[in-house]
Amino acid sequence: AQTVTQSQPEMSVQEAETVTLSCTYDTSESDYYLFWYKQPPSRQMILVIRQEAYKQQNATENRFSVNFQKAAKSFSLKISDSQLGDAAMYFCAYRSTIIKLSFGAGTTVTVRA
Amino acid sequence: GAVVSQHPSWVICKSGTSVKIECRSLDFQATTMFWYRQFPKQSLMLMATSNEGSKATYEQGVEKDKFLINHASLTLSTLTVTSAHPEDSSFYICSATGGGRSNEQFFGPGTRLTVL
C-alpha cells in the first residue's frame, strides 16, 4: 500500500506571506497522480492542485504551486500571498492507476492577520 | 460541473437504530463512488469503493454487515449504518468519479452522524 507522509501537523503564516507544506510518498509505480486538497472549517474537500507524475513541469494554480521531485518522492505545496481564506486543513493525496486515493495525515494552516 | 451532494448533512439517532446516508452526483454519471470516515482533526479513512451495479469493496477492518453500501444507479450511492452505536459517531464523506474525468474524485459536503 502506498503511504503519504505529511510531517507538519500545523503551520502558521502571516497574511500576505508565503508558506510551504511538505509531503512525501512511497510508491513503486511510475505512473501516478498527486493532489493537494483543502478542507476548510465547512469540511468540504476542495481540490487545490494536481500533478501528473509524467509531467516534469510543476503545476501552478494562481497563488498555489507545487515542487514535485519525483526521484525524491516529494510533493510540497507553496501558498504565496497568504489570505485569511487559506486557513484550513490541507491534505496531500496519492493516486496510482488504481483510482483509490491515499491521504496524508494533514497539515492545519493558520493565517495571522 | 462535477457536483456531488449528500443527504442529510447531519443526523442524530438513538443507539440501535439504522441510518441511511445518500450520495448523489448531480451533473455527471458516477461509475465509481467512495465512502470515507473522518474523525475530528484527522485524515480521511477510506471505508469502501462501490461501482454501479456491483457489490462494494470494503477496506480491511470495515464491517460490511454494519456499513451497507448500495450503488444502484450511476447517480446514487447509499451508506446505511446498521444498529448504530455511539462509536459510529463520525463525519462521513462520499466522493465520486466518472463522466470522462476519472482521474479526479469529486467530494460531497459530508454528513455528521451523532449516535446517542
PDB file of C-alpha atoms in Angstrom:
ATOM      1  CA  ALA A   1       0.000   0.000   0.000  1.00  0.00           C
ATOM      2  CA  GLN A   2       1.187   3.481  -0.786  1.00  0.00           C
ATOM      3  CA  THR A   3       1.924   5.765   2.129  1.00  0.00           C
ATOM      4  CA  VAL A   4       1.728   9.516   2.154  1.00  0.00           C
ATOM      5  CA  THR A   5       3.522  11.423   4.882  1.00  0.00           C
ATOM      6  CA  GLN A   6       2.877  14.974   5.973  1.00  0.00           C
ATOM      7  CA  SER A   7       5.343  15.756   8.730  1.00  0.00           C
ATOM      8  CA  GLN A   8       3.929  19.131   9.742  1.00  0.00           C
ATOM      9  CA  PRO A   9       0.764  18.858  11.840  1.00  0.00           C
ATOM     10  CA  GLU A  10       0.418  22.650  11.999  1.00  0.00           C
ATOM     11  CA  MET A  11       1.809  25.649  10.170  1.00  0.00           C
ATOM     12  CA  SER A  12       1.251  29.328  10.835  1.00  0.00           C
ATOM     13  CA  VAL A  13       1.771  32.122   8.331  1.00  0.00           C
ATOM     14  CA  GLN A  14       1.381  35.870   8.372  1.00  0.00           C
ATOM     15  CA  GLU A  15      -1.139  37.272   5.942  1.00  0.00           C
ATOM     16  CA  ALA A  16       0.489  38.106   2.577  1.00  0.00           C
ATOM     17  CA  GLU A  17       3.480  35.879   3.364  1.00  0.00           C
ATOM     18  CA  THR A  18       4.395  32.507   1.894  1.00  0.00           C
ATOM     19  CA  VAL A  19       4.115  29.101   3.491  1.00  0.00           C
ATOM     20  CA  THR A  20       5.299  25.732   2.218  1.00  0.00           C
ATOM     21  CA  LEU A  21       3.725  22.439   3.196  1.00  0.00           C
ATOM     22  CA  SER A  22       5.727  19.267   2.832  1.00  0.00           C
ATOM     23  CA  CYS A  23       4.599  15.887   1.595  1.00  0.00           C
ATOM     24  CA  THR A  24       6.498  12.727   0.812  1.00  0.00           C
ATOM     25  CA  TYR A  25       5.151   9.482  -0.541  1.00  0.00           C
ATOM     26  CA  ASP A  26       6.258   5.960  -1.079  1.00  0.00           C
ATOM     27  CA  THR A  27       5.498   4.076  -4.262  1.00  0.00           C
ATOM     28  CA  SER A  28       6.981   1.651  -6.729  1.00  0.00           C
ATOM     29  CA  GLU A  29       4.732   2.872  -9.513  1.00  0.00           C
ATOM     30  CA  SER A  30       5.996   5.072 -12.304  1.00  0.00           C
ATOM     31  CA  ASP A  31       2.629   6.447 -13.382  1.00  0.00           C
ATOM     32  CA  TYR A  32       0.555   8.180 -10.742  1.00  0.00           C
ATOM     33  CA  TYR A  33      -1.135  11.402  -9.698  1.00  0.00           C
ATOM     34  CA  LEU A  34      -0.600  13.654  -6.740  1.00  0.00           C
ATOM     35  CA  PHE A  35      -3.087  16.088  -5.269  1.00  0.00           C
ATOM     36  CA  TRP A  36      -3.386  18.742  -2.632  1.00  0.00           C
ATOM     37  CA  TYR A  37      -6.822  19.139  -1.090  1.00  0.00           C
ATOM     38  CA  LYS A  38      -8.024  21.905   1.184  1.00  0.00           C
ATOM     39  CA  GLN A  39     -10.588  21.248   3.897  1.00  0.00           C
ATOM     40  CA  PRO A  40     -11.863  24.485   5.461  1.00  0.00           C
ATOM     41  CA  PRO A  41     -13.994  24.563   8.617  1.00  0.00           C
ATOM     42  CA  SER A  42     -17.033  23.693   6.494  1.00  0.00           C
ATOM     43  CA  ARG A  43     -15.264  20.337   5.925  1.00  0.00           C
ATOM     44  CA  GLN A  44     -15.971  20.402   2.189  1.00  0.00           C
ATOM     45  CA  MET A  45     -12.962  18.908   0.415  1.00  0.00           C
ATOM     46  CA  ILE A  46     -11.662  21.248  -2.258  1.00  0.00           C
ATOM     47  CA  LEU A  47      -9.084  20.303  -4.859  1.00  0.00           C
ATOM     48  CA  VAL A  48      -6.274  22.839  -4.787  1.00  0.00           C
ATOM     49  CA  ILE A  49      -3.859  21.451  -7.323  1.00  0.00           C
ATOM     50  CA  ARG A  50      -2.917  18.244  -9.067  1.00  0.00           C
ATOM     51  CA  GLN A  51       0.254  16.895 -10.637  1.00  0.00           C
ATOM     52  CA  GLU A  52       0.693  14.053 -13.079  1.00  0.00           C
ATOM     53  CA  ALA A  53       3.896  12.158 -12.398  1.00  0.00           C
ATOM     54  CA  TYR A  54       4.854  12.013 -16.044  1.00  0.00           C
ATOM     55  CA  LYS A  55       4.905  15.790 -16.264  1.00  0.00           C
ATOM     56  CA  GLN A  56       8.201  17.361 -15.310  1.00  0.00           C
ATOM     57  CA  GLN A  57       6.775  20.843 -15.076  1.00  0.00           C
ATOM     58  CA  ASN A  58       5.485  21.800 -11.658  1.00  0.00           C
ATOM     59  CA  ALA A  59       1.775  22.567 -11.528  1.00  0.00           C
ATOM     60  CA  THR A  60       0.611  26.082 -10.649  1.00  0.00           C
ATOM     61  CA  GLU A  61      -2.841  27.409  -9.832  1.00  0.00           C
ATOM     62  CA  ASN A  62      -2.824  31.130  -9.118  1.00  0.00           C
ATOM     63  CA  ARG A  63      -1.187  31.544  -5.693  1.00  0.00           C
ATOM     64  CA  PHE A  64      -0.673  27.809  -5.255  1.00  0.00           C
ATOM     65  CA  SER A  65       2.285  25.974  -6.717  1.00  0.00           C
ATOM     66  CA  VAL A  66       3.994  22.680  -6.127  1.00  0.00           C
ATOM     67  CA  ASN A  67       7.561  21.493  -6.067  1.00  0.00           C
ATOM     68  CA  PHE A  68       7.439  17.975  -7.449  1.00  0.00           C
ATOM     69  CA  GLN A  69      10.638  15.996  -7.014  1.00  0.00           C
ATOM     70  CA  LYS A  70       9.907  12.572  -8.475  1.00  0.00           C
ATOM     71  CA  ALA A  71      13.210  10.939  -7.612  1.00  0.00           C
ATOM     72  CA  ALA A  72      12.943  12.135  -4.020  1.00  0.00           C
ATOM     73  CA  LYS A  73       9.216  11.280  -3.922  1.00  0.00           C
ATOM     74  CA  SER A  74       8.482  14.720  -2.596  1.00  0.00           C
ATOM     75  CA  PHE A  75       5.500  16.938  -3.397  1.00  0.00           C
ATOM     76  CA  SER A  76       5.417  20.206  -1.475  1.00  0.00           C
ATOM     77  CA  LEU A  77       2.783  22.916  -1.748  1.00  0.00           C
ATOM     78  CA  LYS A  78       3.636  26.600  -1.668  1.00  0.00           C
ATOM     79  CA  ILE A  79       0.956  29.112  -0.842  1.00  0.00           C
ATOM     80  CA  SER A  80       2.012  32.612  -1.843  1.00  0.00           C
ATOM     81  CA  ASP A  81       0.468  35.880  -0.663  1.00  0.00           C
ATOM     82  CA  SER A  82      -1.462  34.005   2.013  1.00  0.00           C
ATOM     83  CA  GLN A  83      -5.003  35.149   2.661  1.00  0.00           C
ATOM     84  CA  LEU A  84      -7.279  34.642   5.632  1.00  0.00           C
ATOM     85  CA  GLY A  85      -9.419  32.364   3.495  1.00  0.00           C
ATOM     86  CA  ASP A  86      -6.477  29.999   3.082  1.00  0.00           C
ATOM     87  CA  ALA A  87      -6.848  28.884   6.694  1.00  0.00           C
ATOM     88  CA  ALA A  88      -7.785  25.225   6.525  1.00  0.00           C
ATOM     89  CA  MET A  89      -6.516  21.701   6.828  1.00  0.00           C
ATOM     90  CA  TYR A  90      -4.506  20.644   3.798  1.00  0.00           C
ATOM     91  CA  PHE A  91      -4.184  17.045   2.696  1.00  0.00           C
ATOM     92  CA  CYS A  92      -1.674  15.601   0.291  1.00  0.00           C
ATOM     93  CA  ALA A  93      -3.036  12.639  -1.653  1.00  0.00           C
ATOM     94  CA  TYR A  94      -1.661   9.982  -3.992  1.00  0.00           C
ATOM     95  CA  ARG A  95      -3.420   8.007  -6.679  1.00  0.00           C
ATOM     96  CA  SER A  96      -1.990   5.403  -8.984  1.00  0.00           C
ATOM     97  CA  THR A  97      -3.750   3.638 -11.860  1.00  0.00           C
ATOM     98  CA  ILE A  98      -5.973   2.224  -9.138  1.00  0.00           C
ATOM     99  CA  ILE A  99      -8.336   5.088  -8.522  1.00  0.00           C
ATOM    100  CA  LYS A 100      -8.306   4.940  -4.729  1.00  0.00           C
ATOM    101  CA  LEU A 101      -6.770   7.947  -3.034  1.00  0.00           C
ATOM    102  CA  SER A 102      -4.266   7.634  -0.214  1.00  0.00           C
ATOM    103  CA  PHE A 103      -4.250  10.672   2.047  1.00  0.00           C
ATOM    104  CA  GLY A 104      -1.621  12.075   4.324  1.00  0.00           C
ATOM    105  CA  ALA A 105      -2.419  12.973   7.916  1.00  0.00           C
ATOM    106  CA  GLY A 106      -2.993  16.602   7.039  1.00  0.00           C
ATOM    107  CA  THR A 107      -1.479  19.969   7.947  1.00  0.00           C
ATOM    108  CA  THR A 108      -3.525  22.650   9.653  1.00  0.00           C
ATOM    109  CA  VAL A 109      -2.685  26.084   8.283  1.00  0.00           C
ATOM    110  CA  THR A 110      -3.415  29.154  10.378  1.00  0.00           C
ATOM    111  CA  VAL A 111      -3.203  32.598   8.795  1.00  0.00           C
ATOM    112  CA  ARG A 112      -2.392  35.507  11.124  1.00  0.00           C
ATOM    113  CA  ALA A 113      -3.892  38.882  10.273  1.00  0.00           C
TER     114      ALA A 113
ATOM    115  CA  GLY B   1     -19.880  20.948 -13.170  1.00  0.00           C
ATOM    116  CA  ALA B   2     -18.983  17.791 -11.205  1.00  0.00           C
ATOM    117  CA  VAL B   3     -21.120  18.430  -8.144  1.00  0.00           C
ATOM    118  CA  VAL B   4     -21.725  15.797  -5.506  1.00  0.00           C
ATOM    119  CA  SER B   5     -24.376  16.176  -2.841  1.00  0.00           C
ATOM    120  CA  GLN B   6     -25.009  14.309   0.384  1.00  0.00           C
ATOM    121  CA  HIS B   7     -28.151  13.991   2.414  1.00  0.00           C
ATOM    122  CA  PRO B   8     -28.631  14.548   5.240  1.00  0.00           C
ATOM    123  CA  SER B   9     -25.895  16.987   6.201  1.00  0.00           C
ATOM    124  CA  TRP B  10     -26.279  15.973   9.811  1.00  0.00           C
ATOM    125  CA  VAL B  11     -28.264  13.356  11.666  1.00  0.00           C
ATOM    126  CA  ILE B  12     -28.785  12.385  15.279  1.00  0.00           C
ATOM    127  CA  CYS B  13     -30.102   8.936  16.075  1.00  0.00           C
ATOM    128  CA  LYS B  14     -30.589   6.648  19.024  1.00  0.00           C
ATOM    129  CA  SER B  15     -28.304   3.731  19.681  1.00  0.00           C
ATOM    130  CA  GLY B  16     -29.520   0.587  17.961  1.00  0.00           C
ATOM    131  CA  THR B  17     -31.273   2.296  15.075  1.00  0.00           C
ATOM    132  CA  SER B  18     -30.157   2.376  11.451  1.00  0.00           C
ATOM    133  CA  VAL B  19     -29.284   5.471   9.467  1.00  0.00           C
ATOM    134  CA  LYS B  20     -29.093   5.902   5.707  1.00  0.00           C
ATOM    135  CA  ILE B  21     -26.892   8.499   4.046  1.00  0.00           C
ATOM    136  CA  GLU B  22     -27.333   9.344   0.374  1.00  0.00           C
ATOM    137  CA  CYS B  23     -24.642  10.468  -2.034  1.00  0.00           C
ATOM    138  CA  ARG B  24     -25.657  11.846  -5.411  1.00  0.00           C
ATOM    139  CA  SER B  25     -23.710  13.022  -8.419  1.00  0.00           C
ATOM    140  CA  LEU B  26     -25.781  15.883  -9.769  1.00  0.00           C
ATOM    141  CA  ASP B  27     -24.322  16.560 -13.189  1.00  0.00           C
ATOM    142  CA  PHE B  28     -22.319  13.524 -14.204  1.00  0.00           C
ATOM    143  CA  GLN B  29     -22.531   9.772 -14.187  1.00  0.00           C
ATOM    144  CA  ALA B  30     -20.534   8.370 -11.316  1.00  0.00           C
ATOM    145  CA  THR B  31     -19.192   4.980 -12.295  1.00  0.00           C
ATOM    146  CA  THR B  32     -17.359   4.705  -9.003  1.00  0.00           C
ATOM    147  CA  MET B  33     -18.164   6.133  -5.605  1.00  0.00           C
ATOM    148  CA  PHE B  34     -16.151   6.099  -2.432  1.00  0.00           C
ATOM    149  CA  TRP B  35     -17.138   6.358   1.208  1.00  0.00           C
ATOM    150  CA  TYR B  36     -14.816   7.837   3.785  1.00  0.00           C
ATOM    151  CA  ARG B  37     -14.937   8.304   7.505  1.00  0.00           C
ATOM    152  CA  GLN B  38     -13.227  11.195   9.237  1.00  0.00           C
ATOM    153  CA  PHE B  39     -12.686  11.838  12.925  1.00  0.00           C
ATOM    154  CA  PRO B  40     -12.025  15.383  14.166  1.00  0.00           C
ATOM    155  CA  LYS B  41      -8.654  16.775  13.105  1.00  0.00           C
ATOM    156  CA  GLN B  42      -7.750  13.510  11.410  1.00  0.00           C
ATOM    157  CA  SER B  43      -7.399  12.377   7.841  1.00  0.00           C
ATOM    158  CA  LEU B  44      -9.976  10.673   5.666  1.00  0.00           C
ATOM    159  CA  MET B  45     -10.146   6.931   6.054  1.00  0.00           C
ATOM    160  CA  LEU B  46     -11.474   5.042   3.054  1.00  0.00           C
ATOM    161  CA  MET B  47     -14.230   2.653   4.049  1.00  0.00           C
ATOM    162  CA  ALA B  48     -15.299   1.200   0.732  1.00  0.00           C
ATOM    163  CA  THR B  49     -15.377   1.587  -3.019  1.00  0.00           C
ATOM    164  CA  SER B  50     -18.536   0.944  -4.975  1.00  0.00           C
ATOM    165  CA  ASN B  51     -19.112   0.547  -8.671  1.00  0.00           C
ATOM    166  CA  GLU B  52     -22.553   0.950 -10.150  1.00  0.00           C
ATOM    167  CA  GLY B  53     -24.390  -2.345 -10.212  1.00  0.00           C
ATOM    168  CA  SER B  54     -21.704  -4.224  -8.294  1.00  0.00           C
ATOM    169  CA  LYS B  55     -21.083  -5.112  -4.700  1.00  0.00           C
ATOM    170  CA  ALA B  56     -18.945  -2.686  -2.786  1.00  0.00           C
ATOM    171  CA  THR B  57     -15.338  -3.470  -1.996  1.00  0.00           C
ATOM    172  CA  TYR B  58     -14.612  -2.821   1.660  1.00  0.00           C
ATOM    173  CA  GLU B  59     -11.290  -1.835   3.147  1.00  0.00           C
ATOM    174  CA  GLN B  60      -9.691  -4.087   5.685  1.00  0.00           C
ATOM    175  CA  GLY B  61     -11.227  -3.695   9.109  1.00  0.00           C
ATOM    176  CA  VAL B  62     -14.506  -2.226   7.900  1.00  0.00           C
ATOM    177  CA  GLU B  63     -17.509  -4.316   8.822  1.00  0.00           C
ATOM    178  CA  LYS B  64     -19.534  -4.848   5.679  1.00  0.00           C
ATOM    179  CA  ASP B  65     -22.583  -6.005   7.630  1.00  0.00           C
ATOM    180  CA  LYS B  66     -22.556  -2.838   9.662  1.00  0.00           C
ATOM    181  CA  PHE B  67     -21.887  -0.382   6.865  1.00  0.00           C
ATOM    182  CA  LEU B  68     -24.119  -1.381   3.988  1.00  0.00           C
ATOM    183  CA  ILE B  69     -23.324   0.295   0.705  1.00  0.00           C
ATOM    184  CA  ASN B  70     -25.567   0.263  -2.326  1.00  0.00           C
ATOM    185  CA  HIS B  71     -24.711   1.827  -5.675  1.00  0.00           C
ATOM    186  CA  ALA B  72     -27.884   1.132  -7.598  1.00  0.00           C
ATOM    187  CA  SER B  73     -27.586   3.825 -10.245  1.00  0.00           C
ATOM    188  CA  LEU B  74     -24.952   5.993 -11.882  1.00  0.00           C
ATOM    189  CA  THR B  75     -26.004   8.955  -9.782  1.00  0.00           C
ATOM    190  CA  LEU B  76     -26.781   7.492  -6.376  1.00  0.00           C
ATOM    191  CA  SER B  77     -24.947   5.559  -3.705  1.00  0.00           C
ATOM    192  CA  THR B  78     -26.189   4.991  -0.179  1.00  0.00           C
ATOM    193  CA  LEU B  79     -24.435   4.131   3.049  1.00  0.00           C
ATOM    194  CA  THR B  80     -26.549   2.559   5.760  1.00  0.00           C
ATOM    195  CA  VAL B  81     -25.123   2.358   9.243  1.00  0.00           C
ATOM    196  CA  THR B  82     -26.972  -0.530  10.830  1.00  0.00           C
ATOM    197  CA  SER B  83     -27.590  -0.853  14.564  1.00  0.00           C
ATOM    198  CA  ALA B  84     -25.643   2.325  15.165  1.00  0.00           C
ATOM    199  CA  HIS B  85     -23.705   2.800  18.390  1.00  0.00           C
ATOM    200  CA  PRO B  86     -22.024   5.886  19.855  1.00  0.00           C
ATOM    201  CA  GLU B  87     -18.654   4.775  18.495  1.00  0.00           C
ATOM    202  CA  ASP B  88     -20.107   5.091  14.972  1.00  0.00           C
ATOM    203  CA  SER B  89     -20.465   8.818  15.522  1.00  0.00           C
ATOM    204  CA  SER B  90     -18.268  10.466  12.936  1.00  0.00           C
ATOM    205  CA  PHE B  91     -18.166  12.555   9.786  1.00  0.00           C
ATOM    206  CA  TYR B  92     -18.907  10.540   6.669  1.00  0.00           C
ATOM    207  CA  ILE B  93     -17.829  11.815   3.267  1.00  0.00           C
ATOM    208  CA  CYS B  94     -18.573  10.399  -0.149  1.00  0.00           C
ATOM    209  CA  SER B  95     -16.786  11.086  -3.387  1.00  0.00           C
ATOM    210  CA  ALA B  96     -17.452  10.137  -6.967  1.00  0.00           C
ATOM    211  CA  THR B  97     -15.534   9.722 -10.156  1.00  0.00           C
ATOM    212  CA  GLY B  98     -16.657   9.262 -13.724  1.00  0.00           C
ATOM    213  CA  GLY B  99     -18.114  11.281 -16.556  1.00  0.00           C
ATOM    214  CA  GLY B 100     -14.891  11.281 -18.507  1.00  0.00           C
ATOM    215  CA  ARG B 101     -12.948  12.748 -15.608  1.00  0.00           C
ATOM    216  CA  SER B 102     -11.863   9.511 -13.999  1.00  0.00           C
ATOM    217  CA  ASN B 103      -8.586  10.959 -12.800  1.00  0.00           C
ATOM    218  CA  GLU B 104     -10.284  13.100 -10.208  1.00  0.00           C
ATOM    219  CA  GLN B 105     -12.607  12.441  -7.305  1.00  0.00           C
ATOM    220  CA  PHE B 106     -15.353  14.937  -6.546  1.00  0.00           C
ATOM    221  CA  PHE B 107     -16.328  15.150  -2.921  1.00  0.00           C
ATOM    222  CA  GLY B 108     -19.667  15.605  -1.250  1.00  0.00           C
ATOM    223  CA  PRO B 109     -20.055  18.055   1.645  1.00  0.00           C
ATOM    224  CA  GLY B 110     -20.156  15.293   4.236  1.00  0.00           C
ATOM    225  CA  THR B 111     -22.653  14.033   6.801  1.00  0.00           C
ATOM    226  CA  ARG B 112     -22.176  14.393  10.525  1.00  0.00           C
ATOM    227  CA  LEU B 113     -23.613  11.411  12.375  1.00  0.00           C
ATOM    228  CA  THR B 114     -24.185  11.533  16.110  1.00  0.00           C
ATOM    229  CA  VAL B 115     -25.413   8.406  17.843  1.00  0.00           C
ATOM    230  CA  LEU B 116     -26.849   8.921  21.319  1.00  0.00           C
TER     231      LEU B 116
END
